[in-house]
Short mmCIF file of C-alpha atoms and ligand atoms in Angstrom, two decimals:
data_model
loop_
_atom_site.label_atom_id
_atom_site.label_comp_id
_atom_site.label_asym_id
_atom_site.label_seq_id
_atom_site.Cartn_x
_atom_site.Cartn_y
_atom_site.Cartn_z
CA MET Q 73 -17.83 -10.98 9.22
CA PHE Q 74 -15.00 -10.77 11.73
CA PHE Q 75 -11.95 -12.84 12.47
CA GLN Q 76 -11.46 -11.58 16.04
CA LYS Q 77 -14.74 -9.84 16.74
CA ASP Q 78 -14.10 -9.00 20.40
CA ILE Q 79 -10.92 -7.17 19.54
CA GLU Q 80 -12.09 -5.63 16.29
CA THR Q 81 -15.20 -4.16 17.93
CA MET Q 82 -13.66 -3.38 21.33
CA PRO Q 83 -15.06 -0.15 22.88
CA ARG Q 84 -12.63 2.66 22.09
CA LYS Q 85 -12.11 3.49 25.75
CA GLU Q 86 -10.79 0.00 26.39
CA LEU Q 87 -8.75 0.08 23.21
CA LEU Q 88 -7.07 3.33 24.27
CA GLU Q 89 -6.27 1.85 27.69
CA LEU Q 90 -4.79 -1.20 26.02
CA GLN Q 91 -2.72 0.99 23.69
CA LEU Q 92 -1.36 3.06 26.58
CA GLN Q 93 -0.37 -0.02 28.51
CA LYS Q 94 1.24 -1.57 25.41
CA LEU Q 95 2.99 1.67 24.45
CA LYS Q 96 4.66 1.88 27.86
CA ALA Q 97 5.70 -1.76 27.65
CA THR Q 98 7.02 -1.31 24.09
CA VAL Q 99 9.12 1.72 25.00
CA ALA Q 100 10.58 -0.12 28.00
CA TYR Q 101 11.19 -3.18 25.83
CA CYS Q 102 12.97 -1.14 23.14
CA TYR Q 103 15.00 0.65 25.79
CA HIS Q 104 16.23 -2.52 27.39
CA HIS Q 105 16.73 -4.59 24.24
CA THR Q 106 18.26 -2.36 21.56
CA ALA Q 107 21.23 -0.03 21.89
CA PHE Q 108 19.81 2.09 19.06
CA TYR Q 109 16.58 2.95 20.89
CA ARG Q 110 18.25 3.27 24.29
CA GLU Q 111 20.54 5.96 22.94
CA ARG Q 112 17.70 7.76 21.15
CA LEU Q 113 15.34 7.60 24.11
CA ASP Q 114 18.00 8.78 26.56
CA LYS Q 115 18.91 11.67 24.30
CA ALA Q 116 15.25 12.72 24.08
CA GLY Q 117 14.85 12.48 27.86
CA VAL Q 118 12.17 9.78 27.56
CA GLY Q 119 14.32 7.06 29.09
CA ASP Q 120 12.67 3.70 29.59
CA GLY Q 121 9.16 5.08 29.12
CA SER Q 122 8.17 5.14 32.79
CA LYS Q 123 7.38 8.84 32.38
CA ILE Q 124 4.73 8.08 29.74
CA LYS Q 125 1.39 8.83 31.39
CA GLN Q 126 -0.93 9.29 28.42
CA LEU Q 127 -0.97 8.32 24.75
CA SER Q 128 -0.15 11.84 23.61
CA ASP Q 129 3.18 11.57 25.45
CA ILE Q 130 4.25 9.57 22.41
CA GLN Q 131 5.14 12.97 20.92
CA TYR Q 132 8.30 13.03 23.06
CA ILE Q 133 9.64 9.86 21.40
CA PRO Q 134 11.93 10.52 18.42
CA TYR Q 135 10.89 9.33 14.97
CA THR Q 136 12.48 6.31 13.31
CA THR Q 137 13.14 6.57 9.57
CA LYS Q 138 14.01 4.34 6.65
CA ASP Q 139 17.57 5.69 6.93
CA ASP Q 140 17.76 4.29 10.46
CA PHE Q 141 16.90 0.86 9.04
CA ARG Q 142 19.54 1.31 6.34
CA ASP Q 143 22.19 2.61 8.74
CA HIS Q 144 21.63 -0.39 11.01
CA TYR Q 145 21.35 -2.93 8.22
CA PRO Q 146 20.75 -5.80 8.55
CA PHE Q 147 20.07 -6.61 12.21
CA GLY Q 148 20.94 -3.48 14.20
CA LEU Q 149 17.32 -2.83 15.24
CA MET Q 150 16.71 -6.42 16.32
CA ALA Q 151 15.65 -6.85 19.94
CA VAL Q 152 16.24 -10.58 20.51
CA PRO Q 153 19.09 -13.01 19.84
CA MET Q 154 19.03 -14.62 16.38
CA ASN Q 155 18.13 -18.02 17.79
CA GLN Q 156 14.66 -16.64 18.62
CA ILE Q 157 14.15 -15.47 15.05
CA VAL Q 158 12.32 -17.94 12.83
CA ARG Q 159 11.91 -15.85 9.64
CA ILE Q 160 13.57 -12.98 7.82
CA HIS Q 161 11.91 -10.87 5.12
CA ALA Q 162 13.20 -7.84 3.23
CA SER Q 163 11.97 -5.14 0.91
CA SER Q 164 13.17 -5.18 -2.66
CA GLY Q 165 15.45 -2.20 -2.03
CA THR Q 166 15.58 -0.70 -5.50
CA THR Q 167 17.89 1.97 -4.13
CA GLY Q 168 20.66 0.87 -1.78
CA LYS Q 169 20.34 -1.89 0.77
CA PRO Q 170 17.05 -3.66 1.34
CA THR Q 171 15.04 -3.04 4.52
CA VAL Q 172 15.05 -6.10 6.71
CA GLY Q 173 12.27 -7.42 8.95
CA VAL Q 174 12.74 -10.28 11.42
CA TYR Q 175 10.07 -12.38 13.15
CA THR Q 176 9.88 -14.51 16.26
CA ARG Q 177 7.32 -17.30 16.35
CA GLU Q 178 4.98 -15.00 18.30
CA ASP Q 179 5.44 -12.25 15.68
CA LEU Q 180 4.43 -14.68 12.93
CA ASP Q 181 1.35 -15.71 14.88
CA ILE Q 182 0.17 -12.12 15.42
CA TRP Q 183 1.02 -11.25 11.83
CA SER Q 184 -1.22 -13.97 10.47
CA ASP Q 185 -4.03 -12.87 12.83
CA CYS Q 186 -3.78 -9.36 11.40
CA VAL Q 187 -3.82 -10.63 7.83
CA ALA Q 188 -6.71 -12.96 8.61
CA ARG Q 189 -8.71 -9.97 9.90
CA VAL Q 190 -8.13 -8.10 6.65
CA ALA Q 191 -9.01 -11.12 4.50
CA VAL Q 192 -12.20 -11.91 6.46
CA ALA Q 193 -13.23 -8.25 6.30
CA GLY Q 194 -12.70 -8.51 2.54
CA GLY Q 195 -15.11 -11.46 2.37
CA VAL Q 196 -12.84 -14.53 2.53
CA THR Q 197 -14.22 -17.61 4.31
CA ALA Q 198 -12.99 -21.16 4.90
CA ASP Q 199 -14.87 -22.13 1.73
CA ASP Q 200 -12.70 -19.97 -0.51
CA ILE Q 201 -9.90 -21.14 -2.76
CA VAL Q 202 -7.46 -18.27 -2.93
CA GLN Q 203 -4.65 -17.87 -5.42
CA VAL Q 204 -1.75 -15.84 -4.08
CA SER Q 205 -0.26 -14.10 -7.11
CA PHE Q 206 2.29 -12.01 -5.23
CA GLY Q 207 5.91 -12.97 -5.82
CA TYR Q 208 6.97 -15.53 -3.19
CA GLY Q 209 10.33 -14.79 -1.63
CA LEU Q 210 11.68 -12.06 0.58
CA PHE Q 211 8.63 -9.87 -0.18
CA THR Q 212 6.24 -9.90 2.79
CA GLY Q 213 3.11 -9.92 0.62
CA ALA Q 214 3.00 -13.54 -0.49
CA LEU Q 215 3.91 -15.41 2.69
CA GLY Q 216 2.04 -12.84 4.79
CA LEU Q 217 -1.24 -13.41 2.96
CA HIS Q 218 -0.51 -17.12 2.68
CA TYR Q 219 -0.40 -17.76 6.44
CA GLY Q 220 -3.25 -15.38 7.19
CA LEU Q 221 -5.50 -17.15 4.69
CA GLU Q 222 -4.53 -20.58 6.02
CA LYS Q 223 -5.46 -19.38 9.50
CA ILE Q 224 -8.99 -18.71 8.27
CA GLY Q 225 -9.08 -22.18 6.78
CA ALA Q 226 -9.21 -21.00 3.18
CA THR Q 227 -7.50 -23.18 0.57
CA VAL Q 228 -4.34 -21.42 -0.54
CA ILE Q 229 -2.66 -21.77 -3.94
CA PRO Q 230 0.88 -20.35 -3.78
CA ALA Q 231 0.94 -19.41 -7.46
CA SER Q 232 3.48 -16.57 -7.10
CA SER Q 233 3.63 -13.90 -9.81
CA GLY Q 234 4.32 -14.34 -13.51
CA ASN Q 235 3.35 -17.11 -15.90
CA THR Q 236 -0.05 -15.62 -16.52
CA GLU Q 237 -1.19 -18.49 -18.77
CA LYS Q 238 -0.72 -20.96 -15.96
CA GLN Q 239 -2.35 -18.62 -13.47
CA MET Q 240 -5.46 -18.49 -15.63
CA MET Q 241 -5.48 -22.23 -16.11
CA MET Q 242 -5.46 -22.70 -12.35
CA PHE Q 243 -8.21 -20.11 -11.93
CA ARG Q 244 -10.44 -22.22 -14.15
CA ASP Q 245 -9.34 -25.74 -13.30
CA PHE Q 246 -9.13 -25.30 -9.51
CA GLY Q 247 -12.27 -23.19 -9.23
CA VAL Q 248 -10.40 -20.32 -7.65
CA THR Q 249 -12.70 -17.86 -5.85
CA GLY Q 250 -10.21 -15.34 -4.51
CA LEU Q 251 -7.24 -13.49 -5.97
CA VAL Q 252 -4.42 -11.96 -3.93
CA ALA Q 253 -2.30 -9.56 -6.02
CA THR Q 254 -1.35 -5.96 -6.59
CA PRO Q 255 -4.06 -3.90 -8.29
CA SER Q 256 -1.70 -3.60 -11.29
CA TYR Q 257 -1.43 -7.33 -11.66
CA ALA Q 258 -5.18 -7.79 -11.22
CA LEU Q 259 -5.64 -5.35 -14.07
CA TYR Q 260 -3.13 -7.19 -16.20
CA LEU Q 261 -4.82 -10.52 -15.45
CA SER Q 262 -8.18 -9.08 -16.34
CA GLU Q 263 -6.89 -8.25 -19.82
CA ALA Q 264 -5.32 -11.67 -20.17
CA VAL Q 265 -8.57 -13.35 -19.13
CA LYS Q 266 -10.43 -11.36 -21.76
CA GLU Q 267 -7.92 -12.32 -24.43
CA ALA Q 268 -7.92 -15.99 -23.49
CA GLY Q 269 -11.47 -15.99 -24.78
CA TYR Q 270 -13.14 -18.07 -22.06
CA PRO Q 271 -16.34 -16.49 -20.76
CA LEU Q 272 -16.15 -15.10 -17.22
CA SER Q 273 -18.74 -17.70 -16.26
CA ASP Q 274 -15.96 -20.30 -16.64
CA TYR Q 275 -14.30 -18.71 -13.61
CA LYS Q 276 -15.62 -18.81 -10.07
CA LEU Q 277 -13.57 -15.77 -9.07
CA ARG Q 278 -15.56 -13.49 -6.72
CA LEU Q 279 -13.03 -11.68 -4.51
CA GLY Q 280 -9.87 -9.63 -4.96
CA ILE Q 281 -7.79 -9.03 -1.86
CA LEU Q 282 -5.51 -6.43 -3.35
CA GLY Q 283 -2.80 -4.30 -1.83
CA SER Q 284 0.82 -3.25 -1.71
CA GLU Q 285 0.36 -0.15 -3.87
CA PRO Q 286 -2.17 2.68 -4.15
CA CYS Q 287 -5.48 1.79 -5.79
CA THR Q 288 -7.84 4.66 -6.52
CA PRO Q 289 -11.59 3.94 -6.26
CA GLN Q 290 -11.68 4.41 -10.04
CA MET Q 291 -9.04 1.72 -10.55
CA ARG Q 292 -10.90 -0.55 -8.14
CA ASP Q 293 -14.17 -0.07 -10.08
CA GLN Q 294 -12.40 -0.94 -13.30
CA ILE Q 295 -10.93 -4.16 -11.88
CA GLU Q 296 -14.30 -5.13 -10.42
CA ALA Q 297 -16.04 -4.52 -13.72
CA ASN Q 298 -13.44 -6.40 -15.76
CA LEU Q 299 -13.30 -9.49 -13.57
CA HIS Q 300 -16.79 -9.42 -12.01
CA ILE Q 301 -15.30 -9.53 -8.53
CA TYR Q 302 -15.50 -7.57 -5.29
CA VAL Q 303 -12.23 -5.85 -4.40
CA SER Q 304 -10.92 -4.86 -0.98
CA ASP Q 305 -7.74 -2.96 -0.27
CA ASN Q 306 -5.13 -3.78 2.37
CA TYR Q 307 -2.07 -1.92 3.55
CA GLY Q 308 1.22 -2.66 5.22
CA MET Q 309 4.99 -2.45 4.86
CA THR Q 310 8.13 -4.44 5.49
CA GLU Q 311 9.30 -2.24 8.37
CA LEU Q 312 6.05 -2.92 10.25
CA GLY Q 313 6.04 -6.62 9.41
CA GLY Q 314 4.22 -6.58 6.05
CA PRO Q 315 0.51 -6.74 5.10
CA GLY Q 316 -2.16 -6.75 7.82
CA VAL Q 317 -1.49 -3.29 9.23
CA ALA Q 318 -4.81 -1.96 7.88
CA GLY Q 319 -7.56 -3.17 5.56
CA ASP Q 320 -10.96 -2.34 4.09
CA CYS Q 321 -14.16 -3.42 5.81
CA PRO Q 322 -17.35 -3.94 3.74
CA GLU Q 323 -18.09 -0.19 3.98
CA ARG Q 324 -14.85 0.59 2.14
CA GLN Q 325 -14.72 4.06 3.68
CA GLY Q 326 -11.14 3.81 4.87
CA MET Q 327 -8.94 0.91 5.98
CA HIS Q 328 -9.23 -0.14 9.64
CA PHE Q 329 -5.93 -0.19 11.44
CA ALA Q 330 -5.11 -3.20 13.65
CA GLU Q 331 -4.92 -0.67 16.48
CA ASP Q 332 -4.26 -3.21 19.20
CA HIS Q 333 -0.95 -3.96 17.47
CA PHE Q 334 -0.13 -0.68 15.70
CA LEU Q 335 -0.50 2.88 16.97
CA PRO Q 336 -0.97 5.34 14.08
CA GLU Q 337 -0.38 9.11 14.04
CA ILE Q 338 -0.40 11.72 11.28
CA ILE Q 339 2.27 14.39 11.08
CA ASP Q 340 3.13 17.29 8.82
CA PRO Q 341 5.93 15.79 6.70
CA GLU Q 342 7.71 19.14 6.51
CA THR Q 343 7.64 20.26 10.14
CA GLY Q 344 7.13 16.96 11.95
CA GLU Q 345 4.20 18.55 13.84
CA ARG Q 346 1.38 16.19 14.86
CA LEU Q 347 -1.86 16.70 12.96
CA GLY Q 348 -5.44 16.08 14.05
CA GLU Q 349 -8.18 13.71 12.97
CA GLY Q 350 -9.10 14.12 9.29
CA GLU Q 351 -6.02 16.14 8.44
CA GLN Q 352 -3.88 14.79 5.64
CA GLY Q 353 -0.21 14.19 6.31
CA GLU Q 354 2.43 11.51 6.71
CA LEU Q 355 1.49 8.34 8.53
CA VAL Q 356 3.70 7.48 11.51
CA VAL Q 357 3.30 4.08 13.18
CA THR Q 358 4.50 2.54 16.44
CA THR Q 359 4.32 -1.24 16.78
CA LEU Q 360 2.71 -2.38 20.04
CA SER Q 361 3.27 -6.14 19.92
CA LYS Q 362 6.40 -6.82 17.91
CA VAL Q 363 9.08 -8.84 19.65
CA GLY Q 364 11.79 -9.41 17.02
CA MET Q 365 12.03 -5.89 15.68
CA PRO Q 366 9.77 -3.39 17.44
CA VAL Q 367 9.56 0.06 15.83
CA LEU Q 368 8.90 3.38 17.54
CA ARG Q 369 7.21 6.14 15.53
CA TYR Q 370 8.15 4.93 12.08
CA ARG Q 371 7.81 7.60 9.40
CA THR Q 372 6.13 5.64 6.61
CA LYS Q 373 6.30 8.42 3.96
CA ASP Q 374 2.70 7.52 3.03
CA ILE Q 375 0.29 10.42 2.79
CA THR Q 376 -3.12 9.73 4.31
CA SER Q 377 -5.51 10.84 7.07
CA LEU Q 378 -7.11 9.07 10.04
CA THR Q 379 -10.66 8.97 11.31
CA TYR Q 380 -11.88 7.63 14.65
CA GLU Q 381 -15.58 8.03 13.74
CA PRO Q 382 -17.64 4.93 14.48
CA CYS Q 383 -17.95 2.77 11.37
CA PRO Q 384 -21.30 1.18 10.43
CA CYS Q 385 -19.49 -2.18 10.14
CA GLY Q 386 -19.06 -2.26 13.92
CA ARG Q 387 -15.28 -2.12 13.96
CA THR Q 388 -14.00 0.47 16.39
CA HIS Q 389 -10.44 0.70 15.17
CA ALA Q 390 -9.24 3.86 13.41
CA ARG Q 391 -9.50 4.06 9.66
CA MET Q 392 -6.90 5.47 7.29
CA SER Q 393 -8.01 6.95 4.00
CA LYS Q 394 -6.62 5.56 0.76
CA THR Q 395 -3.10 6.90 0.46
CA ALA Q 396 -2.55 9.74 -1.95
CA GLY Q 397 0.89 8.20 -2.49
CA ARG Q 398 4.32 8.32 -0.91
CA THR Q 399 6.13 11.56 -0.22
CA ASP Q 400 8.94 10.20 -2.37
CA ASP Q 401 6.54 9.50 -5.27
CA MET Q 402 5.17 13.02 -5.20
CA LEU Q 403 6.26 14.95 -8.24
CA ILE Q 404 6.92 18.63 -7.90
CA ILE Q 405 6.39 20.10 -11.34
CA LYS Q 406 6.72 23.83 -11.79
CA GLY Q 407 6.25 24.09 -8.05
CA VAL Q 408 2.95 22.17 -8.12
CA ASN Q 409 2.70 18.98 -6.03
CA VAL Q 410 1.32 16.09 -8.05
CA PHE Q 411 0.55 12.54 -6.97
CA PRO Q 412 0.14 9.92 -9.70
CA THR Q 413 -3.12 8.85 -8.00
CA GLN Q 414 -4.65 12.27 -8.80
CA ILE Q 415 -3.90 11.74 -12.46
CA GLU Q 416 -5.17 8.17 -12.32
CA SER Q 417 -8.52 9.25 -10.88
CA VAL Q 418 -9.06 11.53 -13.88
CA LEU Q 419 -7.90 9.08 -16.52
CA ILE Q 420 -9.77 5.99 -15.44
CA GLY Q 421 -13.33 5.87 -16.51
CA THR Q 422 -12.78 8.22 -19.46
CA PRO Q 423 -14.38 6.66 -22.53
CA HIS Q 424 -11.98 5.25 -25.14
CA ILE Q 425 -8.95 5.11 -22.89
CA GLY Q 426 -7.65 2.23 -20.82
CA PRO Q 427 -6.34 2.26 -17.25
CA HIS Q 428 -2.67 2.13 -18.25
CA TYR Q 429 -0.65 5.31 -18.21
CA ARG Q 430 2.88 6.63 -17.91
CA LEU Q 431 4.11 9.95 -16.58
CA ILE Q 432 7.22 11.45 -18.09
CA VAL Q 433 8.75 14.53 -16.49
CA ARG Q 434 11.38 16.48 -18.38
CA ARG Q 435 13.28 19.69 -17.91
CA LYS Q 436 13.77 21.88 -20.92
CA ASN Q 437 15.26 25.36 -20.78
CA TYR Q 438 15.02 25.12 -16.98
CA ARG Q 439 11.28 24.52 -17.19
CA ASP Q 440 9.62 21.31 -16.08
CA THR Q 441 7.15 19.62 -18.39
CA LEU Q 442 4.81 16.72 -17.77
CA GLU Q 443 3.78 14.32 -20.50
CA ILE Q 444 1.02 11.84 -19.76
CA GLN Q 445 0.94 8.86 -22.07
CA VAL Q 446 -2.45 7.20 -22.10
CA GLU Q 447 -3.45 4.08 -23.94
CA LEU Q 448 -6.40 3.95 -26.26
CA VAL Q 449 -8.70 0.96 -25.91
CA ASN Q 450 -9.35 0.76 -29.60
CA ALA Q 451 -6.80 1.58 -32.33
CA ASP Q 452 -9.58 2.70 -34.70
CA LEU Q 453 -9.80 6.01 -32.93
CA LEU Q 454 -6.32 6.89 -34.18
CA GLU Q 455 -7.86 7.24 -37.64
CA ARG Q 456 -10.65 9.52 -36.47
CA TYR Q 457 -8.74 12.74 -35.98
CA ARG Q 458 -11.58 14.93 -34.85
CA GLU Q 459 -12.64 12.56 -32.07
CA LEU Q 460 -9.04 12.02 -31.12
CA GLU Q 461 -8.44 15.71 -30.81
CA ALA Q 462 -11.60 16.21 -28.77
CA LEU Q 463 -10.53 13.42 -26.41
CA GLN Q 464 -7.08 14.92 -26.03
CA HIS Q 465 -8.52 18.36 -25.28
CA SER Q 466 -11.02 17.09 -22.77
CA LEU Q 467 -8.34 15.11 -20.89
CA HIS Q 468 -6.03 18.10 -20.98
CA ASP Q 469 -8.70 20.42 -19.56
CA ARG Q 470 -9.88 18.03 -16.86
CA LEU Q 471 -6.33 17.34 -15.73
CA LYS Q 472 -5.61 21.05 -15.70
CA SER Q 473 -8.55 21.76 -13.46
CA VAL Q 474 -7.72 18.88 -11.06
CA LEU Q 475 -3.95 19.38 -10.93
CA GLY Q 476 -3.68 23.07 -11.70
CA LEU Q 477 -1.00 22.17 -14.19
CA GLU Q 478 -0.59 22.00 -17.96
CA ALA Q 479 0.32 18.54 -19.19
CA LYS Q 480 0.91 17.21 -22.65
CA ILE Q 481 -1.44 14.32 -23.35
CA THR Q 482 -0.17 11.66 -25.73
CA LEU Q 483 -2.63 9.00 -26.78
CA VAL Q 484 -0.82 5.79 -27.67
CA GLN Q 485 -1.80 2.56 -29.41
CA PRO Q 486 -3.52 -0.15 -27.38
CA LYS Q 487 -1.17 -2.55 -25.55
CA THR Q 488 1.94 -0.44 -25.96
CA LEU Q 489 2.50 0.66 -22.36
CA GLU Q 490 4.23 -1.66 -19.94
CA ARG Q 491 2.14 -4.03 -17.77
CA PHE Q 492 3.23 -4.91 -14.23
CA GLN Q 493 3.15 -8.18 -12.34
CA GLY Q 494 4.09 -6.56 -9.02
CA LYS Q 495 3.95 -2.91 -8.06
CA ALA Q 496 3.54 -0.59 -11.03
CA LYS Q 497 6.29 1.86 -11.93
CA ARG Q 498 4.60 4.58 -13.91
CA ILE Q 499 6.89 7.56 -13.45
CA LEU Q 500 9.83 8.34 -15.67
CA ASP Q 501 11.58 11.40 -14.29
CA LEU Q 502 14.19 12.57 -16.77
CA ARG Q 503 14.93 15.87 -15.06
CA ASN Q 504 18.34 14.88 -13.83
CA GLN Q 505 19.41 13.70 -17.25
CA PRO Q 506 21.10 15.82 -19.90
CA GLU Q 507 18.54 17.93 -21.81
CA GLU Q 508 17.12 16.46 -24.96
CA GLY Q 509 17.85 18.42 -28.16
O1 DLL A 670 3.92 -3.80 0.12
C1 DLL A 670 3.45 -4.96 2.16
C2 DLL A 670 2.15 -5.40 1.62
C3 DLL A 670 2.09 -6.58 0.91
C4 DLL A 670 0.99 -4.71 1.85
C5 DLL A 670 0.89 -7.02 0.43
C6 DLL A 670 -0.23 -5.15 1.38
C7 DLL A 670 -0.29 -6.32 0.66
P1 DLL A 670 6.62 -2.96 1.04
O2 DLL A 670 7.06 -3.66 -0.18
O3 DLL A 670 7.62 -2.69 2.11
O4 DLL A 670 5.49 -3.77 1.75
O5 DLL A 670 5.97 -1.60 0.57
C8 DLL A 670 5.35 -0.76 1.49
O6 DLL A 670 3.84 0.02 -0.23
O7 DLL A 670 4.76 2.21 2.41
C9 DLL A 670 3.04 2.02 0.71
O8 DLL A 670 3.71 3.09 0.07
C10 DLL A 670 2.76 0.94 -0.31
N1 DLL A 670 1.50 0.24 0.01
C11 DLL A 670 1.33 -0.96 0.58
N2 DLL A 670 0.01 -1.28 0.65
C12 DLL A 670 -0.66 -0.23 0.11
C13 DLL A 670 -2.03 0.07 -0.10
C14 DLL A 670 4.28 -4.12 1.21
N3 DLL A 670 -3.01 -0.77 0.21
C15 DLL A 670 4.76 0.44 0.78
N4 DLL A 670 -2.33 1.26 -0.65
C16 DLL A 670 3.95 1.33 1.69
C17 DLL A 670 -1.36 2.15 -0.99
C18 DLL A 670 0.30 0.74 -0.28
N5 DLL A 670 -0.06 1.91 -0.82
#
């Protein structure tokens, strides 16, 4: 199923022509409408973009970073007067100022098209009743999905996050068929549903349109098994407008980019060098349609790879692989690079342990140590020392072979690790704190 079939299945040759034409127009637009880009483009010798002859000429355009957004907070990157802006969103900004995104009416329209594509590709139809369990507010996730789903004609319940009891009541009473949430919250809900004691047949839930944080295939399988639903993944970020940048098709072999609106590249995060198809590196994105706040070559910090191989689903747009994580979430422990998703893929699916975990990094005597706290499903095992020890050893050995790193495995009582209603925060890095005894 497609939302905009002609565009989503457009022959690549035409798509590349469209991208080139839109890239030139975007560079000219940025040059003439924002002092920030004009200065950058002049400095790099690109000027107003009239010298751009082919898509690969994008390499001459300087990167834009999160610091640029911060340094020009809140509206320095805006390309139109405020009276053309109809909406403002912002990232939560746990460190420093939030990142701001602004939208003209046209931006909102294109945004909801992009989200509608992702939702339809994930199985949503006009017959679905979809509960949006993202936090409503400045976060792009809730209102982004909300308008995209309405565009399809689905019935939207703006439940927001939290109040799990009420969420479950609505699932049952309203006959909800689709859930929009983070994978972490879907997992949390699945436990709550189990505890509430109603059989899954009391729920009509069949789809999970999940996104906003990494979800390993193992985590996805677990959510599908717990809730008896089909899960698709979708990707986006505040700086690029929010969700709808890329999303799973039924093949689930990578998320299709909305390449008519976003031009993706992969670079080596260390050197800034452009990488080829299939190579893993940092995703860089240029917006091709944004009016309120266009972005040239945004360094997303997300580690992924791109493929342009034809997809059996018929979509011709590039696919990005599931992200390994963000460069700023990557732990470097004893010189070894570790992404939480690597650990997650080993933990999930191991008998006796649940999908909740916490990573604690410490520094003792100038040496880094990693402790992985994993929750047992059943407290009984804590009494059966031999089995417990065997489980601990097997996890230790598997993690060592996957990560190339020794980690201390601590098995903890069921339901003792924190649950998350939004994006999960599983890393506790204590290395910059005074040493423990
Ligand atoms: O999370 C936008 C969004 C909302 C996407 C709802 C999908 C669904 P931010 O809060 O600005 O925006 O966070 C963006 O979240 O750079 C990634 O690191 C991460 N992220 C988002 N979607 C995915 C995903 C929204 N599907 C940051 N898989 C991004 C992995 C994701 N990481």
